[in-house]
CSV table of C-alpha atoms in Angstrom, one decimal:
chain,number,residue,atom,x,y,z
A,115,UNK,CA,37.2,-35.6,-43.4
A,116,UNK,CA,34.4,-33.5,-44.2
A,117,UNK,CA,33.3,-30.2,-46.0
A,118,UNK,CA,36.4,-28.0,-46.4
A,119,UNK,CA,36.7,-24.6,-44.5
A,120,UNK,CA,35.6,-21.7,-46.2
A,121,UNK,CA,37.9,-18.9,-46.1
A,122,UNK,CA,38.2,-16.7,-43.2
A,123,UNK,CA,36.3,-12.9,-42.5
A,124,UNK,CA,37.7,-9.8,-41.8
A,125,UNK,CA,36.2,-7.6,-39.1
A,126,UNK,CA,34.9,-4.1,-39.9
A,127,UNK,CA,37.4,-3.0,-37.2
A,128,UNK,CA,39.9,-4.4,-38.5
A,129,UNK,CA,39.5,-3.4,-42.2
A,130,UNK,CA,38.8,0.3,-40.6
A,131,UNK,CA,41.8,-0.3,-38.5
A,132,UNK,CA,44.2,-0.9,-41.7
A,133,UNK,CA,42.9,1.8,-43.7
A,134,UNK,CA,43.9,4.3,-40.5
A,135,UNK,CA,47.5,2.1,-40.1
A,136,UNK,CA,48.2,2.7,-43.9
A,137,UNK,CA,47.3,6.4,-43.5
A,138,UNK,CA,50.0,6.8,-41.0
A,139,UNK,CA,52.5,4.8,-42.4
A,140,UNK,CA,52.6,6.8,-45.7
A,141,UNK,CA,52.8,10.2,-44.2
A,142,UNK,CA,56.1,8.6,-42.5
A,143,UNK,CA,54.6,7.9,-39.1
A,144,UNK,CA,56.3,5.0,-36.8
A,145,UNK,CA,54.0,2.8,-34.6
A,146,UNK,CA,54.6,2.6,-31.5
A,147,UNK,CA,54.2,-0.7,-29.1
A,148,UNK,CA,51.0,-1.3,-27.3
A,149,UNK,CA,51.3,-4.5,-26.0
A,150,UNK,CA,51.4,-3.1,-22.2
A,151,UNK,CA,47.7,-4.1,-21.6
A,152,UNK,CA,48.5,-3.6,-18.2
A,153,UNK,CA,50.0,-0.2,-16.7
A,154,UNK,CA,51.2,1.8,-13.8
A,155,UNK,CA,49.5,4.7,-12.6
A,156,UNK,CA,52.9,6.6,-13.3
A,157,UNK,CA,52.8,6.1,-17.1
A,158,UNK,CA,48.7,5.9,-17.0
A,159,UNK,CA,48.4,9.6,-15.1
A,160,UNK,CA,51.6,10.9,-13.0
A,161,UNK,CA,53.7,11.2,-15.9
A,162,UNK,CA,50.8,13.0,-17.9
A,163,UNK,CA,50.9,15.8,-14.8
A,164,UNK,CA,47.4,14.6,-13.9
A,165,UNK,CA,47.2,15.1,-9.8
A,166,UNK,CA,46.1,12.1,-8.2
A,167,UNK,CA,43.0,13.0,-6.9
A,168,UNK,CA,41.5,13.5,-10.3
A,169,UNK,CA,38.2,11.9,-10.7
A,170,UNK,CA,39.3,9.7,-13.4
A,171,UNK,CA,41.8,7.9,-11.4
A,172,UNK,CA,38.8,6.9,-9.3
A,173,UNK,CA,37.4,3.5,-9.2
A,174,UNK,CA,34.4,4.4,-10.9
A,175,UNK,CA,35.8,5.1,-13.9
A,176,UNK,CA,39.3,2.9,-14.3
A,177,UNK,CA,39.8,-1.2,-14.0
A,178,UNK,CA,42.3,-1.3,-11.0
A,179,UNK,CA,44.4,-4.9,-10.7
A,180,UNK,CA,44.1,-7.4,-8.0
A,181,UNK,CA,47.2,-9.3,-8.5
A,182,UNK,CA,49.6,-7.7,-8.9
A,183,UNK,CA,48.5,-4.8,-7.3
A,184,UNK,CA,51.6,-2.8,-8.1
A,185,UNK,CA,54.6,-2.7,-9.6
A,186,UNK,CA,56.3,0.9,-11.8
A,187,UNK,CA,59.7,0.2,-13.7
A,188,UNK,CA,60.0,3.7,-14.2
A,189,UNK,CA,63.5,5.1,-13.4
A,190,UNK,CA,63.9,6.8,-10.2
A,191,UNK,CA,65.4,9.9,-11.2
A,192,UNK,CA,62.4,10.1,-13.5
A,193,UNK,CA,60.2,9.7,-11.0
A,194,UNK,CA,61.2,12.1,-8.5
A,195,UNK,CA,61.6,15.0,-11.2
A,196,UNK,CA,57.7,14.1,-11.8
A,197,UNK,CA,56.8,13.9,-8.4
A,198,UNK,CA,58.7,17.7,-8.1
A,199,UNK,CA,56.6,18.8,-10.9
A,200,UNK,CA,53.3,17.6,-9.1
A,201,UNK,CA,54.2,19.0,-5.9
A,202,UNK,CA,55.7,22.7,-6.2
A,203,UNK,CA,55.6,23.0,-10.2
A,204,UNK,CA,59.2,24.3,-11.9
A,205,UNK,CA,60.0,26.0,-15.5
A,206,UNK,CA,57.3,28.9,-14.2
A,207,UNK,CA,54.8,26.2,-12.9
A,208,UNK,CA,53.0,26.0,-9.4
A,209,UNK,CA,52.5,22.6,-9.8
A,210,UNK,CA,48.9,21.1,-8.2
A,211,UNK,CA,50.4,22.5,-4.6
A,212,UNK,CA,49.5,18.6,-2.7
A,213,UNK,CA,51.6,15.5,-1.8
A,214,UNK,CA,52.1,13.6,-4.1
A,215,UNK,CA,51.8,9.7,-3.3
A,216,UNK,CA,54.4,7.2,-5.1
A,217,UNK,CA,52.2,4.1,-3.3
A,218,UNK,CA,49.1,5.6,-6.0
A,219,UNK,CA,51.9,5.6,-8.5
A,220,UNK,CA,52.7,2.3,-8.4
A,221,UNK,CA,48.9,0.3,-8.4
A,222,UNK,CA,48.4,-1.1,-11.2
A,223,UNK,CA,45.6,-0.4,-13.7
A,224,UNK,CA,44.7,-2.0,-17.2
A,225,UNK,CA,45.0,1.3,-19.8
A,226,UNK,CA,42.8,4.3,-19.7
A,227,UNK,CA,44.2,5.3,-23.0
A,228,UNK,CA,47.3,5.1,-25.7
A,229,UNK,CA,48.4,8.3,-24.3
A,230,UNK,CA,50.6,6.2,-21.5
A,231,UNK,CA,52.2,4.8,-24.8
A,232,UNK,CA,53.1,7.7,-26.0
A,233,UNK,CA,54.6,8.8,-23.0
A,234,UNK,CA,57.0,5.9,-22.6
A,235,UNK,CA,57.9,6.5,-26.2
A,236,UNK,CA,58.6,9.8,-25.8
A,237,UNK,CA,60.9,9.4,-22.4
A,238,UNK,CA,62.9,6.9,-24.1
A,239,UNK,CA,63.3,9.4,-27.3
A,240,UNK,CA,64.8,12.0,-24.3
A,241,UNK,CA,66.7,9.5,-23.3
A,242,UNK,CA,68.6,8.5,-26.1
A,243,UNK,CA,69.1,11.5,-27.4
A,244,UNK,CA,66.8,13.9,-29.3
A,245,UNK,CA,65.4,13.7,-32.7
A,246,UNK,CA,62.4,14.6,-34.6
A,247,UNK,CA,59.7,12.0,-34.5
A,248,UNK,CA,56.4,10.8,-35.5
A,249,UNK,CA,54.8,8.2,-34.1
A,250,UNK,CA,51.0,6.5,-33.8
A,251,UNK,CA,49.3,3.7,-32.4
A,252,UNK,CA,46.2,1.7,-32.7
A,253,UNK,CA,44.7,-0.4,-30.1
A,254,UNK,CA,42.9,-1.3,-26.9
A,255,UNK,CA,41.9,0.8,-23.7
A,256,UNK,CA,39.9,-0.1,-20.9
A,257,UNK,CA,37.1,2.5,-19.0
A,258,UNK,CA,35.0,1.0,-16.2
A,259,UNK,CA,31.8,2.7,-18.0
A,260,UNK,CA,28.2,1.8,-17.6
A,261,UNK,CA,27.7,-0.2,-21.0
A,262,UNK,CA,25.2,0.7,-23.4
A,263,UNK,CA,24.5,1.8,-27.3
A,264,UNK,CA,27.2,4.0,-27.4
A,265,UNK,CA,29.6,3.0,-24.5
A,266,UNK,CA,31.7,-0.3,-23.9
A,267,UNK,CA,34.1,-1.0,-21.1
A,268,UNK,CA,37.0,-1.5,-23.6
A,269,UNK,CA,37.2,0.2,-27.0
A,270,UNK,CA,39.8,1.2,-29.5
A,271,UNK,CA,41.9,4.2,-30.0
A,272,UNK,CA,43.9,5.8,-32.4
A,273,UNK,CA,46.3,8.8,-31.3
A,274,UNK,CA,49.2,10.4,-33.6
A,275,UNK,CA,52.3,12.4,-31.9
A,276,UNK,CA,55.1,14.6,-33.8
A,277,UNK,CA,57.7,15.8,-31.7
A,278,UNK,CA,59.8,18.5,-32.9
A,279,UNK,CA,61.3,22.1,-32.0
A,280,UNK,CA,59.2,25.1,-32.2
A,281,UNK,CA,55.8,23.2,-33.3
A,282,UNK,CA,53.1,25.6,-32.9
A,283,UNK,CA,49.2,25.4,-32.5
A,284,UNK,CA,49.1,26.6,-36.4
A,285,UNK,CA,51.2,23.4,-37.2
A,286,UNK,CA,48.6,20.8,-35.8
A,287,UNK,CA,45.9,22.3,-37.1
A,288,UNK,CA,47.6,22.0,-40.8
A,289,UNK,CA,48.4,18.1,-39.5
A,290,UNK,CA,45.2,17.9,-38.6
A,291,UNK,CA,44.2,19.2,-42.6
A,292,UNK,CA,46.5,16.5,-43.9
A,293,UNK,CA,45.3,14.0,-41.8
A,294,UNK,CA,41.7,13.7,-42.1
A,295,UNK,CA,41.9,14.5,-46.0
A,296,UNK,CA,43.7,11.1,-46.0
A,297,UNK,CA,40.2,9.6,-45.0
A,298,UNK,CA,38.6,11.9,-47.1
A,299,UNK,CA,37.5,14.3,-44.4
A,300,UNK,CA,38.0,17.6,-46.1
A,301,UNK,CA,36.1,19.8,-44.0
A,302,UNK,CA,37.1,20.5,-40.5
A,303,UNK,CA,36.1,22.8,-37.3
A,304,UNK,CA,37.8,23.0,-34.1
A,305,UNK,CA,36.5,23.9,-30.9
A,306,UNK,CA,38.8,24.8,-27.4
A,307,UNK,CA,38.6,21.7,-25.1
A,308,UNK,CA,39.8,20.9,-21.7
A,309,UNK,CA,42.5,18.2,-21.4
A,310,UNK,CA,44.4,17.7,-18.1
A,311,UNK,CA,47.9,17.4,-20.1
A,312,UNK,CA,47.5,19.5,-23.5
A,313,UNK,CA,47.3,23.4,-23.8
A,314,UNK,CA,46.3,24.6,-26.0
A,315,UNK,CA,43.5,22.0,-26.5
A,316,UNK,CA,40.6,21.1,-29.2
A,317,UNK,CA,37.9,19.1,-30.2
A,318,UNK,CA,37.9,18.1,-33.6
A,319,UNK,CA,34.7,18.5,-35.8
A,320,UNK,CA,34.5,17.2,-39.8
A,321,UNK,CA,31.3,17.6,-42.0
A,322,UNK,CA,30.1,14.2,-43.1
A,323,UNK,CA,28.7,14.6,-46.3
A,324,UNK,CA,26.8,11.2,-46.1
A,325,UNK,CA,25.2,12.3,-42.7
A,326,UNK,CA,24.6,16.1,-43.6
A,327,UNK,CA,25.8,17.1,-40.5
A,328,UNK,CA,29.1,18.3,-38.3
A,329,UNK,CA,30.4,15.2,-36.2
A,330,UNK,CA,32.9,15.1,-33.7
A,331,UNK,CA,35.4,13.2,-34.7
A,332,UNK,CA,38.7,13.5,-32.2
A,333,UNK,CA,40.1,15.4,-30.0
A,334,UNK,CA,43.8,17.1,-30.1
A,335,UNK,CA,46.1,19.3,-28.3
A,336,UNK,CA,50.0,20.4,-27.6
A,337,UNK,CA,51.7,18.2,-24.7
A,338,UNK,CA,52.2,20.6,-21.6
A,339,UNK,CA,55.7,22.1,-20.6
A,340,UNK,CA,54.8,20.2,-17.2
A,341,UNK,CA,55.0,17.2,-18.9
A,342,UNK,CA,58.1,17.2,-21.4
A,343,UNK,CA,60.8,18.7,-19.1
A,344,UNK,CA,60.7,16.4,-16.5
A,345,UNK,CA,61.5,13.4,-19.4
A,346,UNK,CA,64.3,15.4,-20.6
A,347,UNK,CA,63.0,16.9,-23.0
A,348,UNK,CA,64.8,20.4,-25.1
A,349,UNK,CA,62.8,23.2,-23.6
A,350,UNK,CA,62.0,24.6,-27.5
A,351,UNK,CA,60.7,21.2,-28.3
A,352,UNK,CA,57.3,20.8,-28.7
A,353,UNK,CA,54.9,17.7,-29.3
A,354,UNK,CA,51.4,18.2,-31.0
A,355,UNK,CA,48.8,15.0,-31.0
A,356,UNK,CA,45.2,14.3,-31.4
A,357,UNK,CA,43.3,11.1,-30.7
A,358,UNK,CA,40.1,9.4,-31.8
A,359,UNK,CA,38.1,6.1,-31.1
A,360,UNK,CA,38.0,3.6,-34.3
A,361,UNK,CA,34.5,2.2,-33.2
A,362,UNK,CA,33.1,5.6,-34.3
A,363,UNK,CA,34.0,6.2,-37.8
A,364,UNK,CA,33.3,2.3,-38.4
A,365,UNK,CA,29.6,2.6,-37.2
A,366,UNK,CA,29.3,5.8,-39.2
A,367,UNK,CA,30.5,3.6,-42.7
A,368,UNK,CA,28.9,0.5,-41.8
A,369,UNK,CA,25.3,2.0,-40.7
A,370,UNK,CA,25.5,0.7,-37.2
A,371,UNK,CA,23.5,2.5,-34.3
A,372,UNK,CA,24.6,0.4,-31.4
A,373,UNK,CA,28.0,-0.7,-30.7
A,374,UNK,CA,27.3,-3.8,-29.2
A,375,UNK,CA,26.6,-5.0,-32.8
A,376,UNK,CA,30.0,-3.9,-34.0
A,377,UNK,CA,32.0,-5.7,-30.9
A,378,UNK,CA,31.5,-7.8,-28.4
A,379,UNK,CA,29.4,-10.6,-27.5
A,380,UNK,CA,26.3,-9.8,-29.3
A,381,UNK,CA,27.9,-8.8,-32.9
A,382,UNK,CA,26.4,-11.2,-35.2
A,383,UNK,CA,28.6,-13.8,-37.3
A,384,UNK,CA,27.1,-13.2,-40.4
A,385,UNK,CA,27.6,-9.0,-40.2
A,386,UNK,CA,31.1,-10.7,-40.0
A,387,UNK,CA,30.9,-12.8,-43.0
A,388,UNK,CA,29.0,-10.2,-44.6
A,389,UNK,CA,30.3,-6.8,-44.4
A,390,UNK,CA,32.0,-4.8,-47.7
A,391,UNK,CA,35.0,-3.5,-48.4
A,392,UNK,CA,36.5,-0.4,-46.1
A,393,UNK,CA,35.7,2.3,-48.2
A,394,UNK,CA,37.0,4.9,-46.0
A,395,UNK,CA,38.7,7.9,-47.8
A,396,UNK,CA,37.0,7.0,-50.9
A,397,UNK,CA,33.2,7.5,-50.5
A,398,UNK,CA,33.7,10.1,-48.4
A,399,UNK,CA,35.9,12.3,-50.7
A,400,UNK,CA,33.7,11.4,-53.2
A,401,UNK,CA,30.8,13.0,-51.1
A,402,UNK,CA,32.9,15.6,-50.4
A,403,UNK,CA,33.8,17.3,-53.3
A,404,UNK,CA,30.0,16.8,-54.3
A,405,UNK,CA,29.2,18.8,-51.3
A,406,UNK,CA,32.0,21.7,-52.1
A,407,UNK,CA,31.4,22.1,-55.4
């Protein structure tokens, strides 16, 4: 019969995961599917109002499906009111002024990010009828990146959406407070950014204690006009998000420079077997207060 098995291991990923899952759950948050691996270019970029000849719908920088090549489920009413939206603009936009291509639409591509499950969250929340939300999700996306010590071709992220009526920028940024002091993150920037589907939008910067230093930690932003009508959406409704990797704040706890030894082939069993407890939220405010006081 031989030696009995010793009791599994968690992951550092996943124990960081957790701690981020329980975060949302207790400031009511629901989380949304992700098992769509595999996506459309509709829900991937078209529905975000991101015009198809954006670099990032290149081949250089997303995983594009041999078989099947396409396929979009997306209702047709839906799609032609974002296909309007892309090519002469309405509710005071312009639009991106080109034509728009349902054959780019419908390739299919695996994830660039969790945002494409927001989005089909948030057109079935028009459809059945509005109602304040909250919702978040955890899990893979897929960037055909040159690997090295900072960069993989898949990674995880973590994004959080509210959708209510009159949200203002003021609003996320006090989300934002909440959020982070969950993890023990006390002491936040924010910087203007640039994001194809959010105005206005930020980068997210927290002082890690342990480090001594500002880090970046997310990014965040309010879901354009261009984006929200054309699922239905109230026109005084307003959704605020923000979105980080989880390989990021793991290396940060666990000490780890390169983030091939936190995932993927090269991670070591024994940093497996190994690895404490996720202390996230508890070291940190620790540190924190230190640092305040």
């Amino acid at each position: 019969a031989g030696a009995m098995p010793s009791g599994g291991h968690v992951h550092p990923l996943l124990k960081v995961r957790q701690q981020f899952r329980e975060t949302f759950l207790q400031l009511g948050f629901a989380e949304m599917p992700t098992n769509n691996f595999v996506e459309s270019g509709f829900w991937n970029f078209d529905t975000l109002i991101q015009p198809q000849m954006h670099p990032a719908r290149d081949a250089h920088d997303t995983f594009f499906m041999k078989t099947p090549a396409v396929a979009n489920r997306a209702p047709e009413d839906y799609v032609e009111r974002v296909k309007t939206m892309h090519e002469v603009g309405g509710h005071g936009s312009i639009g991106h002024q080109y034509a728009w291509k349902r054959a780019e639409a419908d390739k299919n591509i695996l994830r660039t990010h969790t945002t494409a499950v927001s989005a089909r969250c948030l057109h079935k929340l028009a459809k059945d009828g509005f109602k304040p939300a909250k919702y978040f999700s955890i899990d893979r996306v897929f960037r055909n990146e040159a690997v090295d010590r900072t960069h993989l071709a898949e990674f995880h992220q973590v994004e959080g959406v509210i959708c209510d009526k009159n949200l203002t920028l003021g609003d996320l940024i006090g989300v934002l407070h909440q959020f982070f002091a969950r993890l023990g993150m006390t002491q936040l920037r924010f910087k203007p950014a640039f994001n194809p589907y959010t105005e206005p939008s930020m980068e997210i910067f927290a002082y890690h204690p342990m480090l001594k230093k500002w880090v970046e930690v997310g990014n965040s932003g309010m879901f354009r006009p261009e984006m929200m009508l054309p699922m239905g959406m109230p026109p005084d409704v307003n959704v605020i998000a923000w979105g980080l990797s989880l390989e990021r704040p793991t290396m940060i706890m666990y000490g780890i420079d390169n983030i091939r030894d936190l995932f993927g082939s090269k991670m070591q069993l024994g940093s497996v077997k190994n690895n404490p407890f996720c202390r996230l939220g508890l070291i940190e405010q620790t540190e924190t207060v230190k640092a305040t006081q």
